[in-house]
CSV table of N, CA and C in Angstrom, one decimal:
chain,number,residue,atom,x,y,z
A,1,MET,N,0.8,-1.2,0.0
A,1,MET,CA,0.0,0.0,0.0
A,1,MET,C,0.9,1.4,0.0
A,2,ASN,N,0.7,2.1,-0.9
A,2,ASN,CA,1.4,3.4,-1.2
A,2,ASN,C,0.9,4.3,-0.2
A,3,PHE,N,1.7,5.1,0.6
A,3,PHE,CA,1.3,6.1,1.4
A,3,PHE,C,1.3,7.4,0.6
A,4,ILE,N,0.2,8.1,0.6
A,4,ILE,CA,-0.1,9.3,-0.1
A,4,ILE,C,-0.3,10.5,1.1
A,5,PRO,N,0.5,11.5,1.1
A,5,PRO,CA,0.3,12.5,2.1
A,5,PRO,C,-1.2,13.2,1.8
A,6,ASP,N,-1.9,13.4,2.9
A,6,ASP,CA,-3.1,14.2,2.8
A,6,ASP,C,-3.0,15.7,2.8
A,7,GLN,N,-3.9,16.6,3.0
A,7,GLN,CA,-3.8,17.8,3.0
A,7,GLN,C,-3.1,18.3,4.3
A,8,ILE,N,-3.3,17.7,5.4
A,8,ILE,CA,-2.7,18.1,6.6
A,8,ILE,C,-1.2,17.8,6.7
A,9,ASP,N,-0.9,16.7,5.9
A,9,ASP,CA,0.5,16.4,5.8
A,9,ASP,C,1.2,17.5,5.0
A,10,MET,N,0.5,17.9,3.8
A,10,MET,CA,1.1,18.9,3.0
A,10,MET,C,1.2,20.2,3.7
A,11,CYS,N,0.3,20.5,4.6
A,11,CYS,CA,0.6,21.8,5.3
A,11,CYS,C,1.7,21.6,6.2
A,12,ILE,N,1.8,20.5,6.9
A,12,ILE,CA,2.9,20.3,7.8
A,12,ILE,C,4.2,20.4,7.0
A,13,MET,N,4.4,19.9,5.9
A,13,MET,CA,5.6,20.0,5.0
A,13,MET,C,5.9,21.5,4.5
A,14,ASP,N,4.7,22.2,4.2
A,14,ASP,CA,4.8,23.6,4.0
A,14,ASP,C,5.4,24.4,5.0
A,15,ILE,N,5.0,24.1,6.2
A,15,ILE,CA,5.4,24.9,7.3
A,15,ILE,C,6.9,24.6,7.7
A,16,LEU,N,7.2,23.3,7.6
A,16,LEU,CA,8.6,22.9,7.8
A,16,LEU,C,9.5,23.4,6.6
A,17,GLN,N,9.3,23.5,5.4
A,17,GLN,CA,10.0,24.1,4.6
A,17,GLN,C,10.2,25.6,4.7
A,18,GLU,N,9.1,26.4,5.4
A,18,GLU,CA,9.3,27.7,5.6
A,18,GLU,C,10.3,27.8,6.7
A,19,ASP,N,10.2,27.0,7.6
A,19,ASP,CA,11.1,27.1,8.9
A,19,ASP,C,11.2,25.7,9.5
A,20,ALA,N,12.3,25.0,9.2
A,20,ALA,CA,12.5,23.6,9.9
A,20,ALA,C,12.5,23.5,11.4
A,21,ARG,N,12.8,24.7,11.8
A,21,ARG,CA,12.8,24.8,13.4
A,21,ARG,C,11.5,24.8,14.2
A,22,THR,N,10.3,25.0,13.2
A,22,THR,CA,9.2,25.0,13.8
A,22,THR,C,8.9,23.7,14.7
A,23,THR,N,8.4,23.8,15.9
A,23,THR,CA,8.2,22.7,16.7
A,23,THR,C,6.8,22.1,16.4
A,24,ASN,N,6.6,20.9,16.9
A,24,ASN,CA,5.4,20.0,16.6
A,24,ASN,C,4.3,20.8,17.3
A,25,LYS,N,4.5,21.3,18.5
A,25,LYS,CA,3.6,22.2,19.4
A,25,LYS,C,3.2,23.5,18.6
A,26,GLU,N,4.2,24.1,17.8
A,26,GLU,CA,3.6,25.3,16.9
A,26,GLU,C,2.9,24.9,15.8
A,27,ILE,N,3.3,23.8,15.2
A,27,ILE,CA,2.6,23.2,13.9
A,27,ILE,C,1.2,22.7,14.5
A,28,ALA,N,1.0,22.0,15.5
A,28,ALA,CA,-0.4,21.6,16.0
A,28,ALA,C,-1.1,22.8,16.2
A,29,ALA,N,-0.7,24.0,16.9
A,29,ALA,CA,-1.5,25.2,17.2
A,29,ALA,C,-2.0,25.8,15.9
A,30,ARG,N,-1.0,26.0,14.8
A,30,ARG,CA,-1.5,26.5,13.6
A,30,ARG,C,-2.6,25.7,12.8
A,31,LEU,N,-2.5,24.3,12.9
A,31,LEU,CA,-3.3,23.5,12.4
A,31,LEU,C,-4.7,23.0,13.1
A,32,GLY,N,-4.7,23.4,14.2
A,32,GLY,CA,-5.7,22.9,15.2
A,32,GLY,C,-5.7,21.5,15.4
A,33,LYS,N,-4.5,20.8,15.5
A,33,LYS,CA,-4.4,19.4,15.7
A,33,LYS,C,-3.7,19.2,17.0
A,34,SER,N,-3.6,17.9,17.5
A,34,SER,CA,-2.8,17.6,18.8
A,34,SER,C,-1.4,17.4,18.5
A,35,VAL,N,-0.5,17.7,19.4
A,35,VAL,CA,0.9,17.6,19.2
A,35,VAL,C,1.3,16.2,18.8
A,36,THR,N,0.7,15.2,19.6
A,36,THR,CA,0.9,13.8,19.3
A,36,THR,C,0.6,13.4,17.8
A,37,SER,N,-0.6,13.8,17.2
A,37,SER,CA,-0.9,13.7,16.0
A,37,SER,C,0.2,14.1,14.9
A,38,ILE,N,0.5,15.4,15.2
A,38,ILE,CA,1.6,16.1,14.4
A,38,ILE,C,3.0,15.4,14.5
A,39,PHE,N,3.3,14.8,15.6
A,39,PHE,CA,4.6,14.1,15.8
A,39,PHE,C,4.4,12.9,15.0
A,40,GLU,N,3.3,12.2,15.1
A,40,GLU,CA,3.2,10.8,14.3
A,40,GLU,C,3.4,11.1,12.7
A,41,ARG,N,2.6,12.2,12.3
A,41,ARG,CA,2.7,12.6,11.0
A,41,ARG,C,4.1,13.0,10.4
A,42,VAL,N,4.8,13.7,11.1
A,42,VAL,CA,5.9,14.1,10.9
A,42,VAL,C,7.1,12.8,10.7
A,43,LYS,N,6.9,12.1,11.6
A,43,LYS,CA,7.6,10.9,11.8
A,43,LYS,C,7.3,9.9,10.6
A,44,ARG,N,6.0,9.8,10.1
A,44,ARG,CA,5.6,9.0,8.9
A,44,ARG,C,6.2,9.6,7.8
A,45,LEU,N,6.0,11.0,7.6
A,45,LEU,CA,6.6,11.7,6.4
A,45,LEU,C,8.1,11.4,6.3
A,46,GLU,N,8.8,11.3,7.4
A,46,GLU,CA,10.2,11.1,7.3
A,46,GLU,C,10.5,9.7,7.0
A,47,ALA,N,9.8,8.8,7.6
A,47,ALA,CA,10.0,7.3,7.4
A,47,ALA,C,9.6,6.9,5.9
A,48,GLU,N,8.5,7.5,5.3
A,48,GLU,CA,8.2,7.3,3.8
A,48,GLU,C,9.1,8.2,2.9
A,49,GLY,N,10.0,9.0,3.2
A,49,GLY,CA,11.0,9.4,2.5
A,49,GLY,C,10.6,10.9,1.8
A,50,TYR,N,9.4,11.4,2.5
A,50,TYR,CA,8.9,12.8,1.9
A,50,TYR,C,9.7,13.8,2.5
A,51,ILE,N,10.1,13.7,3.7
A,51,ILE,CA,11.2,14.6,4.4
A,51,ILE,C,12.4,13.9,4.5
A,52,LEU,N,13.4,14.5,3.8
A,52,LEU,CA,14.6,13.9,3.5
A,52,LEU,C,15.6,14.4,4.6
A,53,ARG,N,15.7,15.6,5.0
A,53,ARG,CA,16.4,16.1,6.0
A,53,ARG,C,16.1,17.6,6.2
A,54,TYR,N,16.6,18.1,7.4
A,54,TYR,CA,16.3,19.4,7.8
A,54,TYR,C,17.7,20.3,7.6
A,55,ILE,N,17.5,21.4,6.9
A,55,ILE,CA,18.7,22.3,6.7
A,55,ILE,C,18.5,23.8,7.0
A,56,ALA,N,19.7,24.4,7.0
A,56,ALA,CA,19.6,25.9,7.1
A,56,ALA,C,20.2,26.5,5.8
A,57,VAL,N,19.4,27.4,5.2
A,57,VAL,CA,20.0,28.0,4.0
A,57,VAL,C,20.8,29.1,4.3
A,58,LEU,N,22.1,29.1,3.8
A,58,LEU,CA,23.0,30.1,4.1
A,58,LEU,C,23.1,31.1,3.1
A,59,ASN,N,23.6,32.3,3.4
A,59,ASN,CA,24.0,33.4,2.5
A,59,ASN,C,25.3,33.1,1.8
A,60,LYS,N,25.3,32.7,0.7
A,60,LYS,CA,26.6,32.3,0.0
A,60,LYS,C,27.5,33.4,-0.2
A,61,ASN,N,27.0,34.7,-0.5
A,61,ASN,CA,27.8,35.8,-0.7
A,61,ASN,C,28.4,36.2,0.6
A,62,LYS,N,27.9,36.1,1.8
A,62,LYS,CA,28.6,36.4,3.0
A,62,LYS,C,29.6,35.6,3.3
A,63,LEU,N,29.5,34.3,2.7
A,63,LEU,CA,30.6,33.3,3.0
A,63,LEU,C,31.6,33.3,1.9
A,64,GLY,N,31.7,34.2,1.0
A,64,GLY,CA,32.6,34.3,0.0
A,64,GLY,C,32.5,33.7,-1.4
A,65,LYS,N,31.2,33.0,-1.4
A,65,LYS,CA,30.9,32.3,-2.6
A,65,LYS,C,30.2,33.1,-3.6
A,66,ASN,N,30.8,33.9,-4.4
A,66,ASN,CA,30.0,35.0,-5.1
A,66,ASN,C,29.8,34.5,-6.5
A,67,LEU,N,30.5,33.5,-7.1
A,67,LEU,CA,30.2,33.1,-8.5
A,67,LEU,C,29.5,31.8,-8.5
A,68,VAL,N,28.6,31.8,-9.4
A,68,VAL,CA,27.9,30.5,-9.8
A,68,VAL,C,28.1,30.2,-11.2
A,69,ALA,N,28.4,29.0,-11.5
A,69,ALA,CA,28.9,28.7,-12.8
A,69,ALA,C,28.0,27.4,-13.1
A,70,TRP,N,27.2,27.3,-14.3
A,70,TRP,CA,26.5,26.2,-14.8
A,70,TRP,C,27.4,25.7,-15.8
A,71,THR,N,28.2,24.5,-15.6
A,71,THR,CA,29.1,23.7,-16.4
A,71,THR,C,28.4,22.5,-17.0
A,72,SER,N,28.5,22.6,-18.4
A,72,SER,CA,28.0,21.2,-19.1
A,72,SER,C,29.4,20.5,-19.3
A,73,ILE,N,29.1,19.2,-19.1
A,73,ILE,CA,30.4,18.1,-19.2
A,73,ILE,C,29.9,17.1,-20.3
A,74,THR,N,30.7,16.8,-21.3
A,74,THR,CA,30.5,15.9,-22.3
A,74,THR,C,31.6,14.9,-22.1
A,75,LEU,N,31.2,13.5,-22.0
A,75,LEU,CA,32.4,12.4,-21.8
A,75,LEU,C,32.6,11.9,-23.1
A,76,LYS,N,33.9,11.4,-23.1
A,76,LYS,CA,34.3,10.8,-24.4
A,76,LYS,C,33.7,9.4,-24.6
A,77,GLU,N,33.7,8.5,-23.4
A,77,GLU,CA,33.1,7.3,-23.5
A,77,GLU,C,31.9,7.3,-22.8
A,78,HIS,N,30.8,6.4,-23.3
A,78,HIS,CA,29.6,6.3,-22.6
A,78,HIS,C,29.3,4.7,-22.1
A,79,GLY,N,30.2,4.1,-21.8
A,79,GLY,CA,30.1,2.8,-21.5
A,79,GLY,C,29.4,2.8,-19.9
A,80,GLN,N,28.6,1.7,-19.6
A,80,GLN,CA,27.9,1.6,-18.3
A,80,GLN,C,28.6,2.0,-17.1
A,81,ASP,N,30.0,1.6,-17.1
A,81,ASP,CA,30.9,2.0,-16.0
A,81,ASP,C,31.5,3.3,-16.0
A,82,ARG,N,31.2,4.1,-17.0
A,82,ARG,CA,31.7,5.4,-17.2
A,82,ARG,C,31.0,6.4,-16.4
A,83,PHE,N,29.7,6.2,-16.5
A,83,PHE,CA,28.8,7.3,-15.7
A,83,PHE,C,28.9,7.3,-14.2
A,84,PRO,N,28.7,6.0,-13.7
A,84,PRO,CA,29.0,6.0,-12.2
A,84,PRO,C,30.5,6.4,-11.7
A,85,GLU,N,31.5,6.1,-12.5
A,85,GLU,CA,32.7,6.5,-12.2
A,85,GLU,C,32.9,8.1,-12.2
A,86,PHE,N,32.3,8.7,-13.3
A,86,PHE,CA,32.4,10.3,-13.2
A,86,PHE,C,31.5,10.8,-12.1
A,87,GLU,N,30.3,10.3,-11.8
A,87,GLU,CA,29.5,10.7,-10.6
A,87,GLU,C,30.3,10.6,-9.3
A,88,GLN,N,30.8,9.4,-9.2
A,88,GLN,CA,31.7,9.2,-7.9
A,88,GLN,C,32.8,10.2,-7.6
A,89,LYS,N,33.5,10.5,-8.8
A,89,LYS,CA,34.6,11.6,-8.6
A,89,LYS,C,34.0,13.0,-8.5
A,90,ILE,N,33.0,13.3,-9.3
A,90,ILE,CA,32.5,14.8,-9.3
A,90,ILE,C,31.8,15.0,-7.7
A,91,ASN,N,31.4,13.9,-7.1
A,91,ASN,CA,30.6,14.0,-5.9
A,91,ASN,C,31.7,14.4,-4.7
A,92,THR,N,33.0,14.1,-5.1
A,92,THR,CA,34.0,14.5,-4.1
A,92,THR,C,34.5,16.0,-4.1
A,93,PHE,N,33.9,16.8,-5.1
A,93,PHE,CA,34.4,18.0,-5.3
A,93,PHE,C,33.3,19.0,-4.5
A,94,PRO,N,33.8,19.7,-3.4
A,94,PRO,CA,33.0,20.6,-2.6
A,94,PRO,C,32.4,21.8,-3.4
A,95,GLU,N,33.0,22.1,-4.5
A,95,GLU,CA,32.7,23.4,-5.3
A,95,GLU,C,31.4,23.0,-6.1
A,96,VAL,N,31.1,21.8,-6.3
A,96,VAL,CA,30.0,21.3,-7.1
A,96,VAL,C,28.8,21.1,-6.1
A,97,MET,N,27.8,22.0,-6.3
A,97,MET,CA,26.5,22.0,-5.5
A,97,MET,C,25.5,21.0,-6.0
A,98,GLU,N,25.5,20.8,-7.4
A,98,GLU,CA,24.5,20.1,-7.9
A,98,GLU,C,25.0,19.3,-9.1
A,99,CYS,N,24.5,18.2,-9.4
A,99,CYS,CA,24.9,17.4,-10.6
A,99,CYS,C,24.0,16.8,-11.1
A,100,TYR,N,23.5,16.9,-12.5
A,100,TYR,CA,22.5,16.4,-13.3
A,100,TYR,C,22.9,15.4,-14.3
A,101,LYS,N,22.6,14.3,-14.5
A,101,LYS,CA,22.8,13.5,-15.6
A,101,LYS,C,21.7,14.0,-16.7
A,102,MET,N,22.1,14.3,-17.8
A,102,MET,CA,21.3,14.8,-18.9
A,102,MET,C,21.2,14.1,-20.2
A,103,ASN,N,20.1,14.4,-21.1
A,103,ASN,CA,20.2,13.8,-22.2
A,103,ASN,C,20.2,15.1,-23.2
A,104,GLY,N,20.6,14.8,-24.5
A,104,GLY,CA,20.8,15.8,-25.4
A,104,GLY,C,22.2,16.1,-25.9
A,105,GLN,N,22.6,17.5,-25.7
A,105,GLN,CA,23.8,18.1,-26.3
A,105,GLN,C,25.0,17.6,-25.3
A,106,PHE,N,24.8,17.3,-24.1
A,106,PHE,CA,25.9,17.0,-23.2
A,106,PHE,C,25.5,16.0,-22.2
A,107,ASP,N,26.3,15.4,-21.4
A,107,ASP,CA,26.1,14.4,-20.5
A,107,ASP,C,25.7,14.8,-19.0
A,108,TYR,N,26.2,15.8,-18.5
A,108,TYR,CA,26.1,16.3,-17.2
A,108,TYR,C,26.1,17.8,-17.1
A,109,LEU,N,25.3,18.2,-16.2
A,109,LEU,CA,25.0,19.7,-16.0
A,109,LEU,C,25.4,19.9,-14.5
A,110,LEU,N,26.6,20.7,-14.2
A,110,LEU,CA,26.8,21.0,-12.9
A,110,LEU,C,26.6,22.4,-12.4
A,111,LYS,N,26.2,22.6,-11.1
A,111,LYS,CA,26.1,24.0,-10.6
A,111,LYS,C,27.3,24.1,-9.7
A,112,VAL,N,28.2,24.9,-10.0
A,112,VAL,CA,29.4,25.2,-9.3
A,112,VAL,C,29.3,26.4,-8.6
A,113,LEU,N,29.5,26.4,-7.5
A,113,LEU,CA,29.7,27.6,-6.5
A,113,LEU,C,31.1,27.9,-5.9
A,114,ILE,N,31.5,29.0,-6.2
A,114,ILE,CA,33.0,29.3,-5.9
A,114,ILE,C,33.2,30.8,-5.8
A,115,ALA,N,34.4,31.2,-5.2
A,115,ALA,CA,34.7,32.7,-4.8
A,115,ALA,C,34.5,33.5,-6.1
A,116,ASP,N,35.2,33.3,-7.1
A,116,ASP,CA,35.5,34.3,-8.1
A,116,ASP,C,36.0,33.4,-9.3
A,117,MET,N,36.2,34.2,-10.4
A,117,MET,CA,36.7,33.7,-11.8
A,117,MET,C,37.9,32.9,-11.7
A,118,GLU,N,38.8,33.7,-10.7
A,118,GLU,CA,40.3,33.1,-10.6
A,118,GLU,C,40.0,31.7,-10.0
A,119,ALA,N,39.2,31.5,-9.0
A,119,ALA,CA,39.0,30.3,-8.3
A,119,ALA,C,38.4,29.3,-9.1
A,120,TYR,N,37.5,29.7,-10.1
A,120,TYR,CA,36.9,29.0,-11.0
A,120,TYR,C,38.0,28.2,-11.9
A,121,GLU,N,38.8,29.2,-12.4
A,121,GLU,CA,39.9,28.8,-13.3
A,121,GLU,C,40.8,27.6,-12.7
A,122,VAL,N,41.0,27.8,-11.4
A,122,VAL,CA,41.9,26.8,-10.6
A,122,VAL,C,41.0,25.6,-10.4
A,123,PHE,N,39.8,25.7,-10.3
A,123,PHE,CA,39.0,24.5,-10.1
A,123,PHE,C,39.0,23.7,-11.4
A,124,ASN,N,38.7,24.5,-12.4
A,124,ASN,CA,38.6,23.9,-13.9
A,124,ASN,C,39.8,23.1,-14.2
A,125,PHE,N,41.0,23.8,-14.0
A,125,PHE,CA,42.2,23.3,-14.4
A,125,PHE,C,43.0,22.2,-13.6
A,126,THR,N,42.7,22.2,-12.3
A,126,THR,CA,43.3,21.4,-11.3
A,126,THR,C,42.3,20.2,-11.0
A,127,LYS,N,41.1,20.4,-11.2
A,127,LYS,CA,40.1,19.3,-10.7
A,127,LYS,C,39.4,18.8,-11.9
A,128,LEU,N,38.6,19.5,-12.5
A,128,LEU,CA,37.6,19.2,-13.5
A,128,LEU,C,38.2,18.6,-14.7
A,129,SER,N,39.0,19.4,-15.3
A,129,SER,CA,39.7,18.9,-16.6
A,129,SER,C,40.6,17.7,-16.4
A,130,LYS,N,41.0,17.4,-15.2
A,130,LYS,CA,42.0,16.5,-14.9
A,130,LYS,C,41.3,15.2,-14.8
A,131,LEU,N,39.9,15.0,-14.8
A,131,LEU,CA,39.2,14.1,-14.7
A,131,LEU,C,39.3,13.1,-16.0
A,132,ASP,N,39.5,11.7,-15.8
A,132,ASP,CA,39.5,10.8,-16.9
A,132,ASP,C,38.3,10.8,-17.6
A,133,ASN,N,38.2,10.6,-19.1
A,133,ASN,CA,37.0,10.6,-19.7
A,133,ASN,C,36.3,11.9,-20.0
A,134,ILE,N,36.9,13.2,-19.8
A,134,ILE,CA,36.2,14.3,-20.1
A,134,ILE,C,36.6,14.7,-21.6
A,135,TYR,N,35.6,14.9,-22.4
A,135,TYR,CA,35.5,15.3,-23.7
A,135,TYR,C,35.5,16.9,-24.0
A,136,LYS,N,34.5,17.3,-23.3
A,136,LYS,CA,34.3,18.9,-23.4
A,136,LYS,C,33.7,19.5,-22.3
A,137,ILE,N,34.2,20.6,-21.7
A,137,ILE,CA,33.6,21.4,-20.7
A,137,ILE,C,33.2,22.6,-21.3
A,138,ARG,N,32.1,23.1,-20.9
A,138,ARG,CA,31.5,24.5,-21.3
A,138,ARG,C,30.8,25.0,-20.1
A,139,SER,N,31.1,26.4,-19.8
A,139,SER,CA,30.5,26.9,-18.7
A,139,SER,C,29.8,28.3,-18.9
A,140,LEU,N,28.7,28.4,-18.3
A,140,LEU,CA,28.0,29.8,-18.3
A,140,LEU,C,28.0,30.4,-16.7
A,141,PHE,N,28.2,31.6,-16.7
A,141,PHE,CA,28.6,32.3,-15.4
A,141,PHE,C,27.2,33.2,-15.2
A,142,VAL,N,26.7,33.2,-13.9
A,142,VAL,CA,25.5,33.8,-13.5
A,142,VAL,C,26.0,35.1,-13.4
A,143,LEU,N,25.2,36.1,-13.9
A,143,LEU,CA,25.5,37.6,-13.8
A,143,LEU,C,24.6,38.1,-12.5
A,144,ALA,N,23.5,37.7,-12.2
A,144,ALA,CA,22.6,38.0,-11.2
A,144,ALA,C,21.5,37.0,-10.9
A,145,GLU,N,21.3,36.7,-9.7
A,145,GLU,CA,20.1,35.7,-9.4
A,145,GLU,C,18.8,36.5,-9.3
A,146,THR,N,17.9,36.3,-10.2
A,146,THR,CA,16.6,36.9,-10.1
A,146,THR,C,15.5,36.2,-9.3
A,147,LYS,N,15.8,34.8,-9.2
A,147,LYS,CA,14.8,34.0,-8.2
A,147,LYS,C,15.8,32.8,-7.8
A,148,GLN,N,15.5,32.5,-6.7
A,148,GLN,CA,16.2,31.3,-6.0
A,148,GLN,C,15.1,30.7,-5.0
A,149,GLU,N,14.8,29.5,-5.2
A,149,GLU,CA,13.8,28.9,-4.3
A,149,GLU,C,14.4,27.6,-3.8
A,150,VAL,N,14.1,27.3,-2.6
A,150,VAL,CA,14.4,26.0,-1.9
A,150,VAL,C,13.2,25.3,-1.6
A,151,GLU,N,12.0,26.0,-1.5
A,151,GLU,CA,10.8,25.4,-1.1
A,151,GLU,C,10.1,24.8,-2.4
A,152,LEU,N,9.6,23.7,-2.2
A,152,LEU,CA,8.6,23.0,-3.4
A,152,LEU,C,7.4,23.7,-3.2
A,153,ASN,N,6.6,24.0,-4.3
A,153,ASN,CA,5.2,24.3,-4.4
A,153,ASN,C,4.2,23.0,-4.1
A,154,LEU,N,3.8,23.0,-3.1
A,154,LEU,CA,3.2,21.6,-2.8
A,154,LEU,C,1.6,21.8,-3.0
A,155,LYS,N,1.1,22.8,-3.3
A,155,LYS,CA,-0.4,23.1,-3.8
A,155,LYS,C,-0.6,22.4,-4.9
A,156,THR,N,0.2,22.6,-5.9
A,156,THR,CA,0.0,21.9,-7.4
A,156,THR,C,0.2,20.3,-7.1
A,157,GLY,N,1.1,20.1,-6.4
A,157,GLY,CA,1.4,18.6,-6.1
A,157,GLY,C,0.3,18.0,-5.4
A,158,LEU,N,-0.4,18.6,-4.5
A,158,LEU,CA,-1.4,18.2,-3.7
A,158,LEU,C,-2.6,17.9,-4.5
A,159,GLN,N,-2.9,18.7,-5.4
A,159,GLN,CA,-4.1,18.6,-6.2
A,159,GLN,C,-4.0,17.3,-7.2
A,160,THR,N,-2.8,17.3,-7.8
A,160,THR,CA,-2.4,16.1,-8.6
A,160,THR,C,-2.5,14.8,-7.9
A,161,LYS,N,-2.0,14.7,-6.7
A,161,LYS,CA,-2.1,13.5,-5.9
A,161,LYS,C,-3.4,13.0,-5.4
A,162,LEU,N,-4.2,14.1,-5.0
A,162,LEU,CA,-5.5,13.9,-4.5
A,162,LEU,C,-6.3,13.4,-5.8
A,163,GLN,N,-6.2,14.0,-7.0
A,163,GLN,CA,-7.0,13.6,-8.0
A,163,GLN,C,-6.7,12.1,-8.4
A,164,GLN,N,-5.3,11.6,-8.3
A,164,GLN,CA,-4.9,10.3,-8.7
A,164,GLN,C,-5.4,9.4,-7.7
A,165,LYS,N,-5.5,9.8,-6.4
A,165,LYS,CA,-6.1,9.0,-5.3
A,165,LYS,C,-7.5,8.7,-5.4
A,166,ASN,N,-8.3,9.7,-5.8
A,166,ASN,CA,-9.6,9.6,-6.0
A,166,ASN,C,-10.1,8.9,-7.1
A,167,LYS,N,-9.3,8.4,-8.1
A,167,LYS,CA,-9.6,7.7,-9.3
A,167,LYS,C,-9.9,6.3,-9.0
């Protein structure tokens, strides 16, 4: 039996996305539910993999990470062992914030967060381009961020799941 979060579960996840430090007592008060029922719901959402972890969103600029680069990678060889090998190596680089396996013009898209262009050049030439099996590296540099979200819009997802559940 597949667990599908209901409207209350979605509200709980919305509240926790907004502020992961919100207590079960505060959530219960906002939703008009008991603390015990909220505790049980949160534990179930965690156990079912809907809530993966709790984090703090940091100000990258205050921490000296002022340059965002979107870097596409094309591999020379595409054997079954070549993709996991690349992914394992790229996951060791702290500069790489996100890595997506793609289809189309290139194999991977990386979000690289680094201090400045000089630091990116060092990263590119001492780490990235030294990886075995790299055919092509292309980078785009962010001039300004106009939107950055870490919260998922659950209202649309809730409607879709409820429609599927009621079929």
